[in-house]
XYZ file of C-alpha atoms in Angstrom:
784
model
C 16.734 22.933 -47.136
C 15.020 20.207 -45.136
C 17.502 17.571 -46.347
C 20.419 19.799 -45.371
C 18.922 20.305 -41.912
C 18.395 16.542 -41.497
C 22.002 15.862 -42.507
C 23.267 18.442 -40.008
C 21.039 16.927 -37.317
C 22.378 13.399 -37.944
C 25.964 14.656 -37.757
C 25.235 16.395 -34.482
C 23.587 13.268 -33.075
C 26.488 11.078 -34.149
C 28.974 13.469 -32.549
C 26.983 13.558 -29.320
C 26.769 9.783 -29.294
C 30.521 9.440 -29.871
C 31.342 11.864 -27.048
C 28.930 10.084 -24.719
C 30.519 6.719 -25.500
C 33.969 8.083 -24.784
C 32.895 9.405 -21.380
C 30.395 6.834 -20.084
C 30.760 3.811 -22.315
C 28.462 2.610 -25.026
C 25.968 0.747 -22.809
C 24.893 3.806 -20.850
C 23.548 5.621 -23.906
C 21.449 2.877 -25.452
C 18.535 5.241 -26.041
C 20.345 8.438 -26.909
C 20.689 8.107 -30.692
C 18.922 8.701 -33.936
C 15.825 6.780 -32.785
C 14.824 9.820 -30.740
C 12.761 11.161 -33.655
C 10.221 9.983 -36.173
C 10.073 11.321 -39.708
C 8.502 14.530 -38.413
C 11.058 15.216 -35.700
C 8.776 14.249 -32.797
C 9.814 12.208 -29.752
C 9.699 8.413 -29.944
C 9.815 6.626 -26.591
C 10.775 3.014 -25.805
C 7.317 1.632 -26.582
C 7.476 3.064 -30.071
C 4.557 5.435 -29.593
C 4.782 8.981 -30.799
C 4.221 11.212 -27.756
C 3.659 14.601 -29.279
C 1.969 15.838 -26.055
C -1.124 17.372 -27.536
C -0.888 20.112 -30.078
C 2.631 21.210 -29.055
C 5.189 21.055 -31.840
C 8.053 19.787 -29.663
C 11.278 19.262 -31.593
C 14.027 18.296 -29.126
C 17.643 18.276 -30.210
C 20.541 16.154 -28.944
C 22.958 18.102 -26.766
C 25.917 17.639 -24.493
C 26.223 20.119 -21.639
C 29.001 20.584 -19.125
C 27.339 22.689 -16.448
C 28.976 25.430 -14.354
C 28.650 23.473 -11.113
C 30.287 20.366 -12.580
C 27.114 18.408 -13.467
C 26.936 16.795 -16.887
C 23.991 16.104 -19.216
C 23.872 14.352 -22.561
C 20.703 13.533 -24.436
C 17.654 15.222 -25.874
C 16.849 18.840 -25.125
C 13.974 21.207 -25.734
C 14.307 24.970 -25.213
C 15.612 25.176 -21.661
C 15.671 21.683 -20.131
C 16.010 17.920 -20.716
C 13.166 16.568 -22.806
C 13.104 13.060 -24.258
C 15.798 10.491 -23.463
C 18.882 11.623 -21.663
C 21.479 11.036 -18.996
C 22.233 13.408 -16.118
C 25.307 12.983 -13.913
C 25.541 14.945 -10.632
C 28.883 15.820 -9.076
C 28.101 13.652 -6.034
C 27.971 10.560 -8.265
C 24.188 10.168 -8.640
C 23.086 9.311 -12.201
C 19.706 9.284 -13.913
C 19.256 7.697 -17.338
C 15.821 7.614 -18.887
C 12.847 9.620 -20.088
C 12.396 13.325 -19.395
C 9.542 15.702 -20.011
C 10.302 19.435 -19.671
C 12.931 18.904 -17.001
C 11.027 16.209 -15.118
C 11.915 12.547 -14.845
C 8.732 11.021 -16.259
C 8.366 7.524 -17.708
C 10.890 4.713 -17.535
C 14.317 5.363 -16.130
C 17.236 4.228 -14.008
C 18.594 6.139 -11.004
C 21.801 5.072 -9.279
C 23.394 6.303 -6.057
C 27.150 6.578 -5.270
C 26.659 3.851 -2.638
C 25.826 1.372 -5.394
C 22.069 1.374 -4.821
C 19.939 1.356 -7.986
C 16.304 1.993 -8.804
C 15.048 0.923 -12.207
C 11.439 1.407 -13.187
C 8.774 4.063 -13.612
C 9.026 7.719 -12.626
C 6.360 10.381 -12.295
C 7.183 14.053 -11.762
C 10.614 13.097 -10.479
C 9.318 10.568 -7.955
C 9.790 6.831 -8.016
C 6.172 6.113 -8.869
C 4.710 3.044 -10.546
C 6.326 -0.347 -10.979
C 10.016 -0.552 -10.195
C 12.898 -2.432 -8.589
C 15.207 -1.017 -5.924
C 18.457 -2.792 -5.114
C 20.316 -1.562 -2.042
C 24.073 -1.337 -1.515
C 24.081 -4.393 0.795
C 22.095 -6.584 -1.598
C 18.600 -5.977 -0.199
C 16.018 -5.619 -2.972
C 12.397 -4.573 -3.440
C 10.378 -5.325 -6.557
C 6.864 -3.951 -6.750
C 4.825 -0.793 -6.811
C 5.774 2.690 -5.604
C 3.917 5.933 -4.940
C 5.830 9.190 -4.368
C 9.108 7.425 -3.449
C 7.318 5.039 -1.056
C 6.604 1.331 -1.406
C 2.848 1.264 -1.883
C 0.777 -1.618 -3.191
C 1.952 -5.160 -3.846
C 5.659 -5.874 -3.610
C 8.352 -8.394 -2.631
C 11.208 -7.337 -0.343
C 14.342 -9.460 0.086
C 16.550 -8.464 3.019
C 20.319 -8.786 3.241
C 20.098 -11.412 6.044
C 17.988 -13.728 3.868
C 14.533 -12.807 5.176
C 11.857 -11.827 2.663
C 8.380 -10.286 2.691
C 5.760 -10.901 0.014
C 2.572 -8.851 0.298
C 0.929 -5.466 0.578
C 2.668 -2.166 1.433
C 1.370 1.251 2.364
C 3.453 4.420 2.693
C 6.699 2.468 2.827
C 5.787 -0.163 5.442
C 3.996 -3.503 5.451
C 0.222 -3.104 5.721
C -2.493 -5.525 4.678
C -2.113 -9.209 3.812
C 1.464 -10.428 3.681
C 3.877 -13.316 4.164
C 7.174 -12.902 6.023
C 9.749 -15.691 5.795
C 12.697 -15.656 8.206
C 16.033 -17.142 7.169
C 15.726 -19.723 9.975
C 12.616 -21.215 8.325
C 9.957 -19.558 10.483
C 7.088 -18.051 8.482
C 4.142 -15.746 9.219
C 1.103 -15.324 6.965
C -1.579 -12.822 7.910
C -2.429 -9.192 8.571
C 0.071 -6.338 8.986
C -0.432 -2.770 10.099
C 2.095 0.062 10.085
C 5.022 -2.328 9.625
C 4.151 -4.788 12.429
C 2.088 -7.966 12.660
C -1.408 -6.902 13.686
C -4.652 -8.832 13.176
C -5.440 -12.469 12.406
C -2.548 -14.594 11.228
C -0.599 -17.865 11.422
C 3.049 -18.272 12.429
C 4.723 -21.589 11.592
C 8.104 -22.492 13.027
C 10.731 -24.657 11.347
C 10.059 -27.478 13.837
C 6.417 -27.697 12.728
C 4.803 -25.938 15.691
C 2.436 -23.064 14.869
C 0.281 -20.355 16.408
C -3.015 -19.348 14.816
C -4.946 -16.425 16.223
C -4.998 -12.683 16.746
C -1.880 -10.510 16.948
C -1.226 -6.995 18.243
C 2.181 -5.277 17.823
C 3.755 -8.562 16.638
C 2.613 -10.473 19.745
C -0.243 -12.975 20.215
C -3.100 -11.095 21.868
C -6.635 -12.376 22.250
C -8.039 -15.718 21.153
C -5.582 -18.177 19.653
C -4.339 -21.761 19.380
C -0.740 -22.937 19.769
C -0.229 -26.340 18.094
C 2.601 -28.801 18.449
C 3.704 -30.963 15.542
C 2.279 -34.075 17.240
C -1.265 -32.723 17.121
C -1.549 -31.482 20.708
C -2.520 -27.861 21.210
C -3.147 -25.137 23.772
C -6.272 -23.046 23.160
C -7.364 -19.953 25.028
C -6.953 -16.227 25.533
C -3.403 -14.910 25.131
C -1.826 -11.869 26.746
C 1.627 -10.605 27.647
C 0.291 -10.252 31.174
C 0.321 -13.749 32.780
C -2.659 -12.801 34.948
C -4.838 -12.414 31.842
C -3.797 -15.742 30.275
C -6.561 -18.312 30.234
C -6.532 -21.590 28.308
C -6.535 -25.385 28.285
C -4.441 -28.230 26.810
C -5.886 -30.703 24.305
C -4.529 -33.728 22.507
C -6.134 -35.779 19.738
C -4.318 -38.904 20.935
C -4.180 -38.800 24.757
C -1.712 -41.688 24.934
C 0.857 -39.407 23.246
C 0.376 -36.704 25.834
C 3.402 -36.327 28.082
C 1.383 -35.067 31.022
C 4.281 -33.708 33.025
C 5.975 -31.971 30.089
C 2.818 -30.152 28.988
C 1.733 -29.234 32.489
C 5.136 -27.658 33.077
C 5.030 -25.745 29.776
C 4.349 -22.065 30.381
C 2.491 -20.264 27.567
C 4.586 -17.180 28.344
C 7.507 -19.028 26.759
C 5.897 -18.125 23.458
C 6.731 -14.492 24.240
C 10.023 -14.913 26.092
C 11.789 -17.548 24.029
C 10.101 -18.543 20.763
C 9.357 -15.037 19.424
C 12.788 -13.692 20.374
C 14.146 -15.089 17.123
C 11.377 -13.640 14.959
C 12.348 -9.995 14.562
C 11.136 -8.213 11.455
C 13.940 -6.449 9.582
C 13.768 -2.670 9.465
C 13.104 -1.009 6.122
C 16.221 0.409 4.503
C 16.761 4.174 4.684
C 17.201 6.038 1.411
C 19.230 9.132 2.239
C 18.280 11.139 -0.853
C 15.414 10.566 -3.280
C 15.580 11.242 -7.031
C 12.963 13.971 -6.638
C 15.329 15.801 -4.278
C 18.168 16.001 -6.748
C 18.512 19.446 -8.316
C 19.269 20.313 -11.892
C 21.803 23.058 -12.381
C 20.889 26.370 -14.029
C 21.798 26.939 -17.655
C 22.726 30.576 -18.152
C 22.211 32.363 -21.428
C 25.316 33.938 -22.911
C 23.289 37.061 -23.520
C 20.775 38.924 -21.459
C 21.926 37.432 -18.153
C 21.739 39.673 -15.112
C 25.155 39.398 -13.401
C 23.557 40.195 -10.051
C 21.189 37.200 -10.131
C 22.214 33.980 -8.439
C 21.925 30.696 -10.377
C 18.809 28.677 -9.704
C 18.615 24.930 -9.297
C 15.734 22.763 -10.389
C 14.916 19.369 -8.935
C 14.163 16.312 -11.024
C 10.478 16.958 -10.267
C 10.858 20.357 -11.994
C 10.751 22.655 -8.942
C 13.171 25.586 -8.902
C 14.705 26.494 -5.593
C 14.950 30.147 -4.518
C 18.006 31.978 -5.574
C 17.819 32.482 -9.293
C 16.067 31.999 -12.611
C 16.636 29.369 -15.219
C 17.665 30.282 -18.770
C 18.451 27.993 -21.639
C 21.900 28.189 -23.157
C 20.866 29.090 -26.701
C 18.314 31.815 -26.041
C 15.487 33.151 -23.924
C 12.322 31.376 -22.832
C 9.202 31.070 -24.878
C 6.626 33.645 -23.868
C 3.793 31.130 -23.947
C 3.454 31.077 -20.162
C 1.026 28.168 -20.157
C 1.220 25.304 -17.702
C -0.041 22.204 -19.467
C -0.614 18.713 -18.219
C -0.409 15.544 -20.275
C -2.652 12.630 -19.349
C 0.014 10.065 -20.207
C 2.983 11.688 -18.563
C 1.726 13.187 -15.289
C 2.540 16.655 -14.100
C 3.912 19.103 -16.620
C 6.652 21.251 -15.174
C 6.180 23.905 -17.871
C 8.250 26.994 -17.074
C 7.575 28.920 -20.272
C 7.012 32.618 -19.841
C 9.361 33.045 -16.890
C 11.906 35.288 -18.603
C 12.559 38.576 -16.885
C 10.802 40.423 -19.675
C 7.556 38.727 -18.650
C 7.547 39.792 -14.983
C 4.528 42.005 -15.546
C 2.413 38.944 -16.306
C 2.570 37.970 -12.639
C 0.474 40.863 -11.352
C -2.658 40.036 -9.427
C -5.734 39.341 -11.501
C -9.362 38.640 -10.714
C -10.013 35.070 -9.527
C -11.000 32.657 -12.231
C -9.000 34.368 -14.987
C -6.815 31.718 -16.629
C -3.091 32.495 -16.735
C -3.233 35.046 -13.921
C -1.885 34.111 -10.486
C -4.060 33.474 -7.476
C -3.111 35.111 -4.218
C -2.749 33.783 -0.715
C -5.825 34.916 1.242
C -5.270 37.259 4.125
C -4.473 35.322 7.285
C -5.952 37.020 10.303
C -5.442 36.398 13.976
C -6.479 33.162 15.659
C -10.180 32.478 15.204
C -12.619 33.209 17.984
C -13.032 35.455 21.007
C -11.494 34.225 24.253
C -14.210 33.788 26.871
C -13.028 35.721 29.919
C -14.800 36.939 33.036
C -17.496 39.411 32.017
C -18.321 37.552 28.789
C -22.028 36.703 28.548
C -21.203 33.000 28.269
C -18.434 32.893 30.883
C -20.533 31.014 33.452
C -21.792 28.576 30.825
C -18.160 27.809 29.908
C -17.317 27.170 33.586
C -20.318 24.858 33.925
C -19.304 22.981 30.800
C -15.710 22.525 31.981
C -16.801 21.407 35.470
C -19.241 18.901 33.997
C -16.755 17.395 31.525
C -14.058 17.125 34.191
C -16.547 15.267 36.393
C -17.931 13.018 33.631
C -14.594 11.996 32.100
C -12.527 11.917 35.274
C -14.762 9.830 37.506
C -13.563 6.250 38.151
C -14.951 3.665 35.765
C -14.227 0.022 34.901
C -12.047 -0.710 31.831
C -13.866 0.316 28.683
C -14.879 -2.447 26.311
C -15.682 -1.784 22.654
C -18.279 -4.552 22.721
C -21.278 -2.736 24.182
C -24.659 -4.081 25.207
C -27.715 -2.740 23.431
C -28.875 -1.148 26.714
C -25.909 1.252 26.561
C -27.506 2.914 23.509
C -30.891 3.459 25.155
C -31.783 7.191 24.935
C -32.930 6.913 28.542
C -29.384 5.939 29.537
C -28.241 9.230 31.094
C -26.706 10.478 34.334
C -27.840 13.637 36.155
C -25.406 15.358 38.541
C -26.148 18.412 40.660
C -23.406 21.044 41.016
C -24.189 23.345 43.997
C -21.918 26.381 44.319
C -20.634 25.234 47.720
C -19.752 21.789 46.356
C -20.926 18.339 47.394
C -19.618 14.884 48.166
C -18.981 14.274 44.441
C -18.515 17.775 43.002
C -16.049 20.573 43.826
C -17.070 24.090 44.996
C -17.137 26.645 42.183
C -17.763 30.334 41.548
C -20.550 29.805 39.025
C -24.257 29.569 39.734
C -25.803 26.248 40.735
C -26.557 23.976 37.797
C -27.432 20.421 36.836
C -25.343 18.357 34.458
C -26.666 15.595 32.198
C -24.382 13.029 30.569
C -26.053 11.119 27.697
C -25.111 7.477 27.046
C -21.809 7.796 28.948
C -20.608 4.246 28.202
C -21.047 4.736 24.462
C -19.126 8.012 24.293
C -16.401 6.615 26.544
C -16.065 3.742 24.063
C -16.045 6.201 21.134
C -13.203 8.166 22.708
C -11.268 4.919 23.106
C -12.080 3.944 19.525
C -10.822 7.334 18.261
C -7.667 6.941 20.425
C -8.433 9.946 22.625
C -6.567 9.907 25.931
C -8.858 10.902 28.818
C -6.227 13.098 30.506
C -5.394 14.936 27.272
C -9.106 15.339 26.523
C -9.766 17.007 29.890
C -6.636 19.142 29.612
C -7.673 20.444 26.181
C -11.216 21.416 27.216
C -10.939 21.922 30.976
C -7.359 23.172 31.395
C -6.243 26.603 32.522
C -6.744 28.058 29.039
C -10.203 29.440 28.273
C -12.348 28.314 25.374
C -12.765 30.539 22.328
C -16.193 31.451 20.960
C -16.455 31.810 17.206
C -17.611 35.240 16.112
C -21.166 34.439 15.067
C -23.597 31.509 15.139
C -24.572 29.660 11.994
C -27.990 29.654 10.322
C -29.197 27.100 12.851
C -28.564 29.527 15.705
C -25.935 27.233 17.220
C -22.830 28.651 18.857
C -19.389 27.147 18.348
C -16.540 27.019 20.836
C -12.963 25.894 20.245
C -10.626 24.352 22.801
C -7.422 26.288 23.420
C -5.350 23.789 21.409
C -7.886 23.711 18.524
C -8.349 19.935 18.851
C -12.022 20.005 19.823
C -15.060 21.971 18.741
C -18.091 22.341 21.006
C -21.410 23.131 19.373
C -24.712 23.998 21.030
C -27.516 21.970 19.470
C -31.300 21.847 19.475
C -33.287 19.201 21.301
C -34.322 17.712 17.951
C -30.670 17.293 16.929
C -29.862 15.596 20.237
C -32.767 13.202 19.636
C -31.490 12.422 16.133
C -28.016 11.587 17.458
C -29.406 9.372 20.208
C -31.690 7.621 17.714
C -28.833 6.847 15.299
C -26.121 6.365 17.944
C -25.999 2.572 17.666
C -25.726 2.679 13.856
C -23.161 5.507 14.085
C -21.051 3.514 16.551
C -21.081 0.403 14.367
C -20.238 2.475 11.263
C -17.205 4.293 12.691
C -15.998 1.046 14.266
C -16.256 -0.821 10.966
C -14.636 1.910 8.827
C -11.534 3.436 10.357
C -11.248 5.978 7.531
C -14.831 7.226 7.754
C -15.219 10.888 6.829
C -18.222 11.566 9.058
C -17.796 13.854 12.071
C -16.209 12.292 15.153
C -18.392 12.757 18.243
C -16.803 12.536 21.717
C -19.636 13.489 24.037
C -23.264 14.663 24.285
C -24.157 16.726 27.350
C -26.702 19.155 28.775
C -26.373 22.014 31.279
C -29.546 23.013 33.123
C -29.352 26.306 34.993
C -31.344 26.269 38.226
C -33.245 29.164 39.731
C -35.599 31.460 37.872
C -34.035 30.979 34.442
C -34.398 27.166 34.178
C -32.518 27.251 30.877
C -31.262 24.071 29.189
C -28.247 24.145 26.901
C -27.402 20.954 25.004
C -24.067 20.617 23.281
C -22.013 18.097 21.382
C -18.209 17.759 21.460
C -16.610 17.005 18.072
C -13.170 16.738 16.561
C -11.907 19.874 14.807
C -11.102 18.943 11.216
C -8.680 21.860 10.836
C -6.508 21.165 13.867
C -3.103 21.421 12.184
C 0.146 23.366 12.225
C -0.547 24.276 8.594
C -2.389 27.497 7.871
C -5.707 26.747 6.174
C -5.803 29.223 3.279
C -9.090 28.211 1.680
C -12.239 26.629 3.182
C -15.160 25.218 1.202
C -18.525 23.948 2.436
C -19.881 21.812 -0.419
C -23.350 20.240 -0.706
C -24.055 19.795 -4.394
C -26.969 22.269 -4.398
C -26.943 25.733 -5.949
C -29.700 27.835 -4.362
C -28.053 30.298 -2.014
C -24.751 28.445 -2.242
C -22.346 31.360 -2.569
C -20.687 33.655 -0.072
C -22.237 37.040 0.521
C -18.874 38.743 1.076
C -17.273 40.904 -1.608
C -13.982 39.589 -2.921
C -11.855 42.197 -1.147
C -13.225 41.065 2.225
C -12.415 37.368 1.771
C -9.761 36.020 4.115
C -8.446 32.619 5.169
C -11.316 32.094 7.623
C -14.073 32.765 5.052
C -16.081 29.646 4.271
C -16.808 29.514 0.551
C -19.629 27.476 -0.972
C -20.508 25.483 -4.061
C -20.815 28.408 -6.476
C -17.539 29.916 -5.185
C -15.552 26.781 -5.991
C -12.740 27.355 -8.494
C -10.674 24.174 -8.143
C -10.709 20.513 -9.088
C -9.206 18.422 -6.283
C -6.740 15.782 -7.494
C -5.780 12.861 -5.247
C -3.110 10.238 -5.825
C -4.608 7.053 -7.318
C -4.850 4.864 -4.204
C -6.134 7.788 -2.099
C -8.742 8.609 -4.734
C -9.988 5.035 -4.790
C -10.184 4.960 -0.982
C -11.971 8.316 -1.033
C -14.648 7.171 -3.510
C -15.303 3.979 -1.587
C -15.575 5.814 1.728
C -17.882 8.533 0.391
C -20.182 5.789 -0.921
C -20.177 4.009 2.455
C -20.759 7.184 4.449
C -23.558 8.383 2.190
C -25.270 4.990 2.337
C -25.107 5.132 6.135
C -26.571 8.659 6.244
C -29.250 7.744 3.726
C -30.305 4.748 5.818
C -30.593 7.003 8.868
C -32.736 9.483 6.905
C -30.112 12.237 7.245
C -29.807 15.102 4.758
C -28.392 18.620 4.497
C -24.861 17.443 5.319
C -21.856 18.831 3.480
C -18.218 18.141 2.714
C -15.957 20.618 4.477
C -12.660 21.070 2.612
C -9.577 22.958 3.780
C -6.554 23.754 1.591
C -3.051 24.704 2.619
C -1.071 25.990 -0.377
C 2.546 24.892 -0.167
C 4.259 27.571 -2.254
C 3.833 31.309 -2.697
C 5.999 34.277 -3.590
C 6.939 37.057 -1.210
C 4.282 39.180 -2.845
C 1.629 36.632 -1.893
C 1.066 35.083 -5.343
C 0.465 31.347 -5.360
C 3.120 29.498 -7.356
C 1.812 26.763 -9.692
C 3.436 23.335 -9.613
C 6.643 23.235 -11.613
C 6.840 27.024 -11.742
C 7.792 30.016 -9.645
C 7.834 33.790 -9.848
C 11.197 34.812 -11.342
C 13.822 36.648 -9.346
C 13.116 40.324 -9.512
C 9.366 39.977 -9.914
C 8.416 39.182 -6.333
C 10.791 41.751 -4.882
C 9.210 44.470 -7.004
C 5.697 43.609 -5.852
C 6.518 42.719 -2.252
C 5.104 45.021 0.378
C 5.809 45.269 4.102
C 3.694 42.739 5.936
C 2.745 40.854 2.745
C 1.913 37.240 3.519
C 4.689 34.821 2.762
C 4.192 31.072 2.834
C 7.058 29.002 4.185
C 7.673 26.110 1.766
C 7.140 22.619 3.108
C 9.660 20.218 1.599
C 7.485 17.195 0.895
C 10.496 15.058 0.017
C 11.883 15.493 3.529
C 8.462 14.732 5.000
C 8.251 11.558 2.958
C 11.187 10.054 4.867
C 9.708 11.042 8.227
C 7.623 8.147 9.644
C 6.070 10.485 12.230
C 4.681 12.656 9.434
C 3.246 9.684 7.555
C 1.644 8.507 10.789
C -0.331 11.777 10.814
C -1.551 11.275 7.224
C -4.859 9.518 6.686
C -7.845 9.893 4.434
C -9.023 13.502 4.776
C -6.260 14.509 7.204
C -2.932 16.127 6.282
C -3.041 14.696 2.748
C -0.529 15.829 0.104
C -2.466 16.519 -3.092
C -2.882 18.897 -6.004
C -5.649 21.250 -7.011
C -6.281 22.249 -10.594
C -7.595 25.723 -11.183
C -10.950 25.939 -12.931
C -13.319 28.596 -14.223
C -17.100 28.566 -14.306
C -18.761 28.487 -17.711
C -22.338 28.074 -18.866
C -23.287 24.774 -20.488
C -26.838 25.469 -21.633
C -28.649 26.461 -18.457
C -26.070 24.877 -16.150
C -22.824 26.195 -14.776
C -19.884 23.836 -15.156
C -16.298 23.922 -13.897
C -13.792 23.927 -16.739
C -10.160 23.128 -15.769
C -7.518 25.522 -17.126
C -4.448 23.287 -16.661
C -2.927 25.263 -13.786
C -1.924 23.133 -10.790
C -1.010 23.923 -7.201
C 0.566 21.671 -4.577
C -1.532 21.600 -1.421
C -2.077 19.794 1.844
C -5.761 18.830 2.063
C -8.209 18.318 4.901
C -11.808 17.215 4.385
C -14.705 15.539 6.173
C -18.503 15.230 6.169
C -20.145 17.563 8.695
C -23.639 18.567 9.870
C -25.015 15.032 10.028
C -27.749 15.619 12.615
C -30.525 16.930 10.344
C -33.142 14.342 9.486
C -35.865 14.789 6.898
C -38.547 15.838 9.390
C -41.785 17.719 8.840
C -40.065 21.116 8.869
C -37.707 20.081 6.060
C -40.581 18.577 4.075
C -42.479 21.855 4.340
C -39.338 23.793 3.363
C -38.958 21.588 0.303
C -42.604 22.052 -0.712
C -42.427 25.840 -0.292
C -39.141 26.365 -2.143
C -40.010 23.887 -4.904
C -42.904 26.174 -5.893
C -40.474 29.071 -6.442
C -37.238 27.404 -7.603
C -35.966 24.341 -9.384
C -36.563 21.476 -6.933
C -33.137 19.963 -7.692
C -31.289 23.160 -6.728
C -32.481 23.387 -3.123
C -30.831 21.709 -0.123
C -34.001 20.388 1.529
C -34.727 17.218 -0.460
C -35.423 13.582 0.334
C -32.347 11.806 1.844
C -32.110 9.360 -1.066
C -32.092 12.166 -3.638
C -29.773 14.231 -1.439
C -27.275 11.364 -1.201
C -27.262 10.788 -4.970
C -26.892 14.498 -5.778
C -24.155 14.922 -3.167
C -22.147 11.982 -4.511
C -22.567 13.024 -8.142
C -21.256 16.479 -7.309
C -18.348 15.293 -5.148
C -17.169 12.815 -7.777
C -17.131 15.614 -10.365
C -14.912 17.937 -8.326
C -12.537 15.209 -7.092
C -10.396 13.380 -9.636
C -7.509 10.964 -9.810
C -4.120 12.614 -10.185
C -2.974 11.431 -13.602
């Protein structure tokens, strides 16, 4: 029986190979032949390794399929989609030849465009990802590393005009150390940022002259030396503004110095004439990425609903709305699992999506493997608008008046190089605001008050460092729109206020917290200046309002950046510390909504970041924790926000590579049910403006893997269940103004007598930092 089956299989393979040769030629099907299988019928890839993908008994068969929409596929097949080696031809002329895994382009492959452009290299989940070579239709070529369709890492780019770049890339543009060689012989070696020359570097012209110094936006800016080939040079401060230029001429051999020629040479010529011929070529535009190409639906000859529209699935295994996908020889497997293989990346497993299995998509309790999660209820905009009659209306007016005065008053140009005296806690400015106004303050309807501005030069420099425009800052906080007060204060008793555009959060703080910030302000400033991607809270101002009269009340507050200022709806929020005592929400499940802040023991996800992001994340967490440990800070936490990218009409979250079948979501949909609009990440990837908004902890595309809590001895552990969701992530380290003072030491001593000392939040900063990092590195992982 087995021999007969093997003989039939070989005949089928030979026939498929013959048909493929007649249509595409013999060279295009080099891998689609008998070598697909080992003696047991399992897949054999190019490297000769048997990739059986775990315990699955995958037995692909060679097929040739002419699809209803005109697409063509020939190669290996398993159940309902390409699996193994195969070739897919789209009607628009695009072709992919290479490795597939359950409908996804994963492994080595070759994608060609009708224009003649070709990419040959590694794929992951349909994306150009890994090492690969792209050759454009005009002869331009890039050979190097890719991440999610973008040049990322080391690579060499040769342009059609003869220029070439050899160096580091990030998100599709030059960033880091790199060498650019122009076709006219001019060469630059140095730092790049966001596709332009920025930082220290050397430019050498074909005639032997060179400039060595600092660059900003591809122009010399700051200290630098321009050298002639005879050894003479001009050294000084460079600027596009002639008034800021300052320098002197030097020559090693004065007798060679042509005094008149050099005295008449204008350094501005370096900008006007010399650099005019040193334009960096623009990066080529790829109109459609492999991950955007859709696979046609294969309809079953039996059991097909004539009313359903055909679905299409992209190379990265997503199915677009409009239909369900059925294999041509039968129905789906009812397994319904969504597995992931460590060697092959994301598994686009669509088993269990036949119409007979629609009932399996009903809502289930959180944490139950195989049951869908639901989009949390999204309520109205957070906070109560502070209008006249509100108990804090006058305080809001005082705050807005004070900030407008502090930020708007004339000041000399801000320098980032501050004197140590600027950080002195005694460096503060008092301003009196009488109701009738004064020479420096406007009249107002509030009561008389005094305004204190702490270390104004430092916070002005911080706003410049964080690229905050003064006019926009005042408009956000002091514009015509009122602030919003969050519903209730935290455990500390602090109140939180949001600006009308959600960009800034204002928090009332205790005197002790203000002292901590002032004490660590110099170290904080140096830290955020040294590490652009720091995750610690961004502070923009520290102020105090003192009400005059009988009350004599002082209110101190800090202005911070709002981590969740985004057009995306934040569906899940987690406040994570690494401790367990009291670290769960006190709300019942039915009352949880998108604004509920969940804690350590509520966590049911593993956060997966792309490799380079994960490495950056680990390094930055280490740096930030070392800084906080040195400043004796504890009780901080990592605030995480998740925006889920895909959900059904009924509000069920759709795992990666899967979707609720047609018919299921309509049956469960209710009027007013939350529906998530799908963000097409492939379109965003070709939008430079979107990538400009992506940085570590902000607007990051990522995945989360669902997990359940299980007991391991006396400890609870998170056990992944292999169910993945595409998300946009936001995260940062907050609450960094609590030092390990006498009150925290007493709290630790008291609680340690009743509970396990390692489970409580109030511990020594060194222990807190270690525990925090250990926990964070367990719940964050590299996306395989």
